[in-house]
């Protein structure tokens, strides 16, 4: 199923439908500030395992990030931030970053592993924020697979995404707001700001 949006506006009924799918252990493809991405409810182990399988991995070894409405929503899943970390993130909340932080004790339970770090994404994308606000908790998120030898349409066209993944995801939300550039990954674990991947976000 594809939901078409105009200027990234979803009706209350559409948002309720998406959230109902997520709460019932479904996976949805949504647009983000960077790329289209798979998302599922952070509370659903079944959905998390299915998402890992979609990416050709096992949950214990998956590097999924958390899509959070704001920095406060991420705090249960990370160790307390130092002043430098907090300021750095607050100054770069543009939606184009994944911040790698030390994980709290809750995070390993999600992944059924000894995971010590977690990626946090703080979107500006309206569709992401509408869903997160209605759900009331973070989502597990992982970008739809793509590579340099693929046509851009293969991972940016909702119809093609539905054709490829429609039997394994419940819904694809169409939008032209994606920048089609991966996020910039910044590791903040040791209070040293290390850029692990250059992407959409710019560190000045």
PDB file of C-alpha atoms in Angstrom:
ATOM      1  CA  UNK A   1       0.000   0.000   0.000  1.00  0.00           C
ATOM      2  CA  UNK A   2       1.250   3.492  -0.888  1.00  0.00           C
ATOM      3  CA  UNK A   3       0.167   6.705   0.832  1.00  0.00           C
ATOM      4  CA  UNK A   4       0.718   9.762  -1.344  1.00  0.00           C
ATOM      5  CA  UNK A   5       1.431  13.050   0.429  1.00  0.00           C
ATOM      6  CA  UNK A   6       1.321  16.652  -0.680  1.00  0.00           C
ATOM      7  CA  UNK A   7       3.820  18.997   0.971  1.00  0.00           C
ATOM      8  CA  UNK A   8       4.382  16.189   3.487  1.00  0.00           C
ATOM      9  CA  UNK A   9       0.923  16.635   4.975  1.00  0.00           C
ATOM     10  CA  UNK A  10      -0.709  13.544   6.468  1.00  0.00           C
ATOM     11  CA  UNK A  11      -4.286  13.538   7.706  1.00  0.00           C
ATOM     12  CA  UNK A  12      -5.061  12.476  11.276  1.00  0.00           C
ATOM     13  CA  UNK A  13      -6.660   9.313   9.879  1.00  0.00           C
ATOM     14  CA  UNK A  14      -3.522   8.473   7.888  1.00  0.00           C
ATOM     15  CA  UNK A  15      -1.260   9.064  10.893  1.00  0.00           C
ATOM     16  CA  UNK A  16      -3.528   6.915  13.081  1.00  0.00           C
ATOM     17  CA  UNK A  17      -3.386   4.145  10.465  1.00  0.00           C
ATOM     18  CA  UNK A  18       0.422   4.275  10.262  1.00  0.00           C
ATOM     19  CA  UNK A  19       0.788   4.233  14.038  1.00  0.00           C
ATOM     20  CA  UNK A  20      -1.663   1.331  14.301  1.00  0.00           C
ATOM     21  CA  UNK A  21       0.490  -0.668  11.861  1.00  0.00           C
ATOM     22  CA  UNK A  22       3.610   0.097  13.879  1.00  0.00           C
ATOM     23  CA  UNK A  23       1.940  -0.796  17.189  1.00  0.00           C
ATOM     24  CA  UNK A  24       0.859  -4.100  15.657  1.00  0.00           C
ATOM     25  CA  UNK A  25       4.440  -5.089  14.794  1.00  0.00           C
ATOM     26  CA  UNK A  26       4.440  -3.908  11.187  1.00  0.00           C
ATOM     27  CA  UNK A  27       7.220  -2.249   9.202  1.00  0.00           C
ATOM     28  CA  UNK A  28       6.663   0.938   7.206  1.00  0.00           C
ATOM     29  CA  UNK A  29       8.866   2.719   4.659  1.00  0.00           C
ATOM     30  CA  UNK A  30       8.885   6.456   5.317  1.00  0.00           C
ATOM     31  CA  UNK A  31      10.726   9.469   3.890  1.00  0.00           C
ATOM     32  CA  UNK A  32      13.328  11.053   6.159  1.00  0.00           C
ATOM     33  CA  UNK A  33      15.533  14.123   5.832  1.00  0.00           C
ATOM     34  CA  UNK A  34      18.094  11.947   4.066  1.00  0.00           C
ATOM     35  CA  UNK A  35      16.790   8.744   2.423  1.00  0.00           C
ATOM     36  CA  UNK A  36      13.713   6.573   2.476  1.00  0.00           C
ATOM     37  CA  UNK A  37      13.954   4.271   5.485  1.00  0.00           C
ATOM     38  CA  UNK A  38      12.392   1.243   7.118  1.00  0.00           C
ATOM     39  CA  UNK A  39      10.933   1.960  10.543  1.00  0.00           C
ATOM     40  CA  UNK A  40       9.328  -0.171  13.234  1.00  0.00           C
ATOM     41  CA  UNK A  41       8.169   0.220  16.827  1.00  0.00           C
ATOM     42  CA  UNK A  42      11.017   0.166  19.311  1.00  0.00           C
ATOM     43  CA  UNK A  43       8.887  -2.030  21.606  1.00  0.00           C
ATOM     44  CA  UNK A  44       8.327  -4.817  19.055  1.00  0.00           C
ATOM     45  CA  UNK A  45      10.988  -7.531  19.068  1.00  0.00           C
ATOM     46  CA  UNK A  46       9.163  -9.322  16.244  1.00  0.00           C
ATOM     47  CA  UNK A  47       9.256  -6.241  14.018  1.00  0.00           C
ATOM     48  CA  UNK A  48      12.903  -5.591  14.913  1.00  0.00           C
ATOM     49  CA  UNK A  49      13.835  -9.137  13.889  1.00  0.00           C
ATOM     50  CA  UNK A  50      11.874  -8.802  10.650  1.00  0.00           C
ATOM     51  CA  UNK A  51      13.614  -5.512   9.940  1.00  0.00           C
ATOM     52  CA  UNK A  52      16.994  -7.160  10.477  1.00  0.00           C
ATOM     53  CA  UNK A  53      16.030  -9.905   8.015  1.00  0.00           C
ATOM     54  CA  UNK A  54      15.023  -7.260   5.470  1.00  0.00           C
ATOM     55  CA  UNK A  55      18.581  -5.938   5.703  1.00  0.00           C
ATOM     56  CA  UNK A  56      20.068  -9.417   5.480  1.00  0.00           C
ATOM     57  CA  UNK A  57      21.281  -9.423   9.089  1.00  0.00           C
ATOM     58  CA  UNK A  58      20.465 -10.876  12.475  1.00  0.00           C
ATOM     59  CA  UNK A  59      19.114  -8.506  15.104  1.00  0.00           C
ATOM     60  CA  UNK A  60      22.038  -9.019  17.471  1.00  0.00           C
ATOM     61  CA  UNK A  61      24.476  -7.689  14.870  1.00  0.00           C
ATOM     62  CA  UNK A  62      22.314  -4.933  13.415  1.00  0.00           C
ATOM     63  CA  UNK A  63      23.374  -1.294  13.582  1.00  0.00           C
ATOM     64  CA  UNK A  64      19.936   0.263  13.501  1.00  0.00           C
ATOM     65  CA  UNK A  65      19.532   3.764  14.825  1.00  0.00           C
ATOM     66  CA  UNK A  66      16.750   5.330  16.837  1.00  0.00           C
ATOM     67  CA  UNK A  67      14.573   7.977  15.220  1.00  0.00           C
ATOM     68  CA  UNK A  68      13.582  10.313  18.052  1.00  0.00           C
ATOM     69  CA  UNK A  69      11.193  13.256  18.145  1.00  0.00           C
ATOM     70  CA  UNK A  70      13.745  15.311  20.055  1.00  0.00           C
ATOM     71  CA  UNK A  71      16.856  14.921  22.182  1.00  0.00           C
ATOM     72  CA  UNK A  72      14.811  14.395  25.353  1.00  0.00           C
ATOM     73  CA  UNK A  73      13.090  11.376  23.770  1.00  0.00           C
ATOM     74  CA  UNK A  74      16.481   9.725  23.243  1.00  0.00           C
ATOM     75  CA  UNK A  75      17.739  10.052  26.829  1.00  0.00           C
ATOM     76  CA  UNK A  76      16.326   6.734  28.161  1.00  0.00           C
ATOM     77  CA  UNK A  77      18.420   4.896  25.568  1.00  0.00           C
ATOM     78  CA  UNK A  78      21.757   6.685  26.026  1.00  0.00           C
ATOM     79  CA  UNK A  79      24.076   7.328  28.915  1.00  0.00           C
ATOM     80  CA  UNK A  80      23.904  10.899  30.268  1.00  0.00           C
ATOM     81  CA  UNK A  81      25.433  13.436  27.911  1.00  0.00           C
ATOM     82  CA  UNK A  82      28.343  15.625  28.887  1.00  0.00           C
ATOM     83  CA  UNK A  83      28.110  19.365  28.341  1.00  0.00           C
ATOM     84  CA  UNK A  84      30.239  19.216  25.189  1.00  0.00           C
ATOM     85  CA  UNK A  85      28.144  16.403  23.693  1.00  0.00           C
ATOM     86  CA  UNK A  86      24.899  18.167  24.523  1.00  0.00           C
ATOM     87  CA  UNK A  87      26.025  21.467  23.014  1.00  0.00           C
ATOM     88  CA  UNK A  88      27.401  19.787  19.914  1.00  0.00           C
ATOM     89  CA  UNK A  89      24.132  17.963  19.212  1.00  0.00           C
ATOM     90  CA  UNK A  90      21.944  20.958  20.006  1.00  0.00           C
ATOM     91  CA  UNK A  91      23.879  23.039  17.490  1.00  0.00           C
ATOM     92  CA  UNK A  92      23.511  20.422  14.735  1.00  0.00           C
ATOM     93  CA  UNK A  93      19.873  19.342  14.943  1.00  0.00           C
ATOM     94  CA  UNK A  94      19.260  19.649  11.224  1.00  0.00           C
ATOM     95  CA  UNK A  95      17.975  16.159  10.496  1.00  0.00           C
ATOM     96  CA  UNK A  96      21.070  15.340   8.462  1.00  0.00           C
ATOM     97  CA  UNK A  97      23.045  13.628  11.221  1.00  0.00           C
ATOM     98  CA  UNK A  98      23.290  10.313  13.021  1.00  0.00           C
ATOM     99  CA  UNK A  99      24.904  10.804  16.437  1.00  0.00           C
ATOM    100  CA  UNK A 100      26.632   7.731  17.859  1.00  0.00           C
ATOM    101  CA  UNK A 101      26.397   7.727  21.659  1.00  0.00           C
ATOM    102  CA  UNK A 102      27.050   5.343  24.541  1.00  0.00           C
ATOM    103  CA  UNK A 103      23.998   3.156  25.055  1.00  0.00           C
ATOM    104  CA  UNK A 104      22.073   2.886  28.310  1.00  0.00           C
ATOM    105  CA  UNK A 105      21.003  -0.454  29.757  1.00  0.00           C
ATOM    106  CA  UNK A 106      17.745  -0.309  27.779  1.00  0.00           C
ATOM    107  CA  UNK A 107      19.409  -0.501  24.384  1.00  0.00           C
ATOM    108  CA  UNK A 108      20.905  -4.027  24.637  1.00  0.00           C
ATOM    109  CA  UNK A 109      17.425  -5.338  25.468  1.00  0.00           C
ATOM    110  CA  UNK A 110      16.095  -4.008  22.171  1.00  0.00           C
ATOM    111  CA  UNK A 111      18.818  -5.713  20.160  1.00  0.00           C
ATOM    112  CA  UNK A 112      19.185  -8.778  22.405  1.00  0.00           C
ATOM    113  CA  UNK A 113      22.912  -8.173  22.413  1.00  0.00           C
ATOM    114  CA  UNK A 114      25.687  -6.497  24.394  1.00  0.00           C
ATOM    115  CA  UNK A 115      25.402  -3.399  22.248  1.00  0.00           C
ATOM    116  CA  UNK A 116      27.363  -0.508  23.840  1.00  0.00           C
ATOM    117  CA  UNK A 117      26.570   2.287  21.397  1.00  0.00           C
ATOM    118  CA  UNK A 118      23.472   3.517  19.603  1.00  0.00           C
ATOM    119  CA  UNK A 119      22.878   5.899  16.709  1.00  0.00           C
ATOM    120  CA  UNK A 120      20.393   8.706  17.355  1.00  0.00           C
ATOM    121  CA  UNK A 121      18.605  10.604  14.593  1.00  0.00           C
ATOM    122  CA  UNK A 122      16.658  13.801  15.292  1.00  0.00           C
ATOM    123  CA  UNK A 123      14.531  14.541  12.225  1.00  0.00           C
ATOM    124  CA  UNK A 124      13.192  17.784  10.857  1.00  0.00           C
ATOM    125  CA  UNK A 125      11.086  15.935   8.297  1.00  0.00           C
ATOM    126  CA  UNK A 126       7.407  16.668   8.987  1.00  0.00           C
ATOM    127  CA  UNK A 127       6.194  13.138   8.255  1.00  0.00           C
ATOM    128  CA  UNK A 128       8.713  11.655  10.693  1.00  0.00           C
ATOM    129  CA  UNK A 129       7.750  14.136  13.391  1.00  0.00           C
ATOM    130  CA  UNK A 130       3.999  13.627  12.914  1.00  0.00           C
ATOM    131  CA  UNK A 131       4.391   9.865  13.332  1.00  0.00           C
ATOM    132  CA  UNK A 132       6.739  10.143  16.307  1.00  0.00           C
ATOM    133  CA  UNK A 133       4.499  12.628  18.092  1.00  0.00           C
ATOM    134  CA  UNK A 134       1.468  10.395  17.643  1.00  0.00           C
ATOM    135  CA  UNK A 135       3.322   7.206  18.641  1.00  0.00           C
ATOM    136  CA  UNK A 136       4.941   8.828  21.655  1.00  0.00           C
ATOM    137  CA  UNK A 137       8.251   6.949  21.541  1.00  0.00           C
ATOM    138  CA  UNK A 138      11.242   6.449  19.215  1.00  0.00           C
ATOM    139  CA  UNK A 139      11.312   4.176  16.191  1.00  0.00           C
ATOM    140  CA  UNK A 140      14.003   1.794  15.038  1.00  0.00           C
ATOM    141  CA  UNK A 141      15.193   3.110  11.685  1.00  0.00           C
ATOM    142  CA  UNK A 142      17.397   1.851   8.873  1.00  0.00           C
ATOM    143  CA  UNK A 143      17.788   3.364   5.408  1.00  0.00           C
ATOM    144  CA  UNK A 144      16.487   1.457   2.398  1.00  0.00           C
ATOM    145  CA  UNK A 145      19.475  -0.317   0.779  1.00  0.00           C
ATOM    146  CA  UNK A 146      21.117   1.441  -2.134  1.00  0.00           C
ATOM    147  CA  UNK A 147      24.471   1.531  -3.866  1.00  0.00           C
ATOM    148  CA  UNK A 148      26.324   3.718  -6.332  1.00  0.00           C
ATOM    149  CA  UNK A 149      25.633   1.339  -9.229  1.00  0.00           C
ATOM    150  CA  UNK A 150      21.845   1.588  -8.714  1.00  0.00           C
ATOM    151  CA  UNK A 151      19.634   4.032 -10.549  1.00  0.00           C
ATOM    152  CA  UNK A 152      18.482   6.744  -8.135  1.00  0.00           C
ATOM    153  CA  UNK A 153      14.873   5.927  -8.986  1.00  0.00           C
ATOM    154  CA  UNK A 154      15.348   2.425  -7.567  1.00  0.00           C
ATOM    155  CA  UNK A 155      15.566   3.746  -4.004  1.00  0.00           C
ATOM    156  CA  UNK A 156      13.632   7.029  -4.320  1.00  0.00           C
ATOM    157  CA  UNK A 157      10.473   5.957  -6.148  1.00  0.00           C
ATOM    158  CA  UNK A 158       7.631   4.831  -3.862  1.00  0.00           C
ATOM    159  CA  UNK A 159       6.124   2.600  -6.556  1.00  0.00           C
ATOM    160  CA  UNK A 160       9.408   0.752  -7.060  1.00  0.00           C
ATOM    161  CA  UNK A 161       9.926   0.445  -3.305  1.00  0.00           C
ATOM    162  CA  UNK A 162       6.431  -0.994  -2.926  1.00  0.00           C
ATOM    163  CA  UNK A 163       7.102  -3.388  -5.788  1.00  0.00           C
ATOM    164  CA  UNK A 164      10.371  -4.560  -4.237  1.00  0.00           C
ATOM    165  CA  UNK A 165       9.399  -4.685  -0.542  1.00  0.00           C
ATOM    166  CA  UNK A 166       5.591  -4.676  -0.587  1.00  0.00           C
ATOM    167  CA  UNK A 167       5.321  -8.287   0.536  1.00  0.00           C
ATOM    168  CA  UNK A 168       7.472  -7.542   3.611  1.00  0.00           C
ATOM    169  CA  UNK A 169       6.359  -4.058   4.633  1.00  0.00           C
ATOM    170  CA  UNK A 170       2.839  -2.903   5.382  1.00  0.00           C
ATOM    171  CA  UNK A 171       3.037   0.525   3.779  1.00  0.00           C
ATOM    172  CA  UNK A 172       5.177   2.956   1.783  1.00  0.00           C
ATOM    173  CA  UNK A 173       4.695   6.692   2.343  1.00  0.00           C
ATOM    174  CA  UNK A 174       5.477   8.708  -0.755  1.00  0.00           C
ATOM    175  CA  UNK A 175       7.190  12.091  -0.587  1.00  0.00           C
ATOM    176  CA  UNK A 176       9.613  14.189  -2.598  1.00  0.00           C
ATOM    177  CA  UNK A 177      11.215  15.706   0.506  1.00  0.00           C
ATOM    178  CA  UNK A 178      14.111  13.232   0.798  1.00  0.00           C
ATOM    179  CA  UNK A 179      17.486  14.715  -0.107  1.00  0.00           C
ATOM    180  CA  UNK A 180      18.679  11.276  -1.330  1.00  0.00           C
ATOM    181  CA  UNK A 181      21.952  11.701   0.560  1.00  0.00           C
ATOM    182  CA  UNK A 182      22.883   9.550   3.593  1.00  0.00           C
ATOM    183  CA  UNK A 183      23.221  11.146   7.009  1.00  0.00           C
ATOM    184  CA  UNK A 184      26.551  12.338   8.338  1.00  0.00           C
ATOM    185  CA  UNK A 185      27.597   9.955  11.115  1.00  0.00           C
ATOM    186  CA  UNK A 186      29.332  11.611  14.074  1.00  0.00           C
ATOM    187  CA  UNK A 187      30.772   9.469  16.877  1.00  0.00           C
ATOM    188  CA  UNK A 188      30.521  11.262  20.227  1.00  0.00           C
ATOM    189  CA  UNK A 189      31.228   8.305  22.506  1.00  0.00           C
ATOM    190  CA  UNK A 190      34.548   9.514  23.900  1.00  0.00           C
ATOM    191  CA  UNK A 191      33.742  13.240  23.920  1.00  0.00           C
ATOM    192  CA  UNK A 192      35.863  13.411  20.780  1.00  0.00           C
ATOM    193  CA  UNK A 193      33.811  14.391  17.740  1.00  0.00           C
ATOM    194  CA  UNK A 194      34.815  11.912  15.043  1.00  0.00           C
ATOM    195  CA  UNK A 195      33.067  12.001  11.676  1.00  0.00           C
ATOM    196  CA  UNK A 196      32.665   8.366  10.637  1.00  0.00           C
ATOM    197  CA  UNK A 197      30.813   9.122   7.393  1.00  0.00           C
ATOM    198  CA  UNK A 198      30.391  12.321   5.405  1.00  0.00           C
ATOM    199  CA  UNK A 199      26.814  12.932   4.336  1.00  0.00           C
ATOM    200  CA  UNK A 200      24.028  15.489   4.294  1.00  0.00           C
ATOM    201  CA  UNK A 201      24.874  17.147   7.614  1.00  0.00           C
ATOM    202  CA  UNK A 202      27.673  19.700   7.604  1.00  0.00           C
ATOM    203  CA  UNK A 203      29.939  20.272  10.613  1.00  0.00           C
ATOM    204  CA  UNK A 204      31.293  23.790  10.513  1.00  0.00           C
TER     205      UNK A 204
END
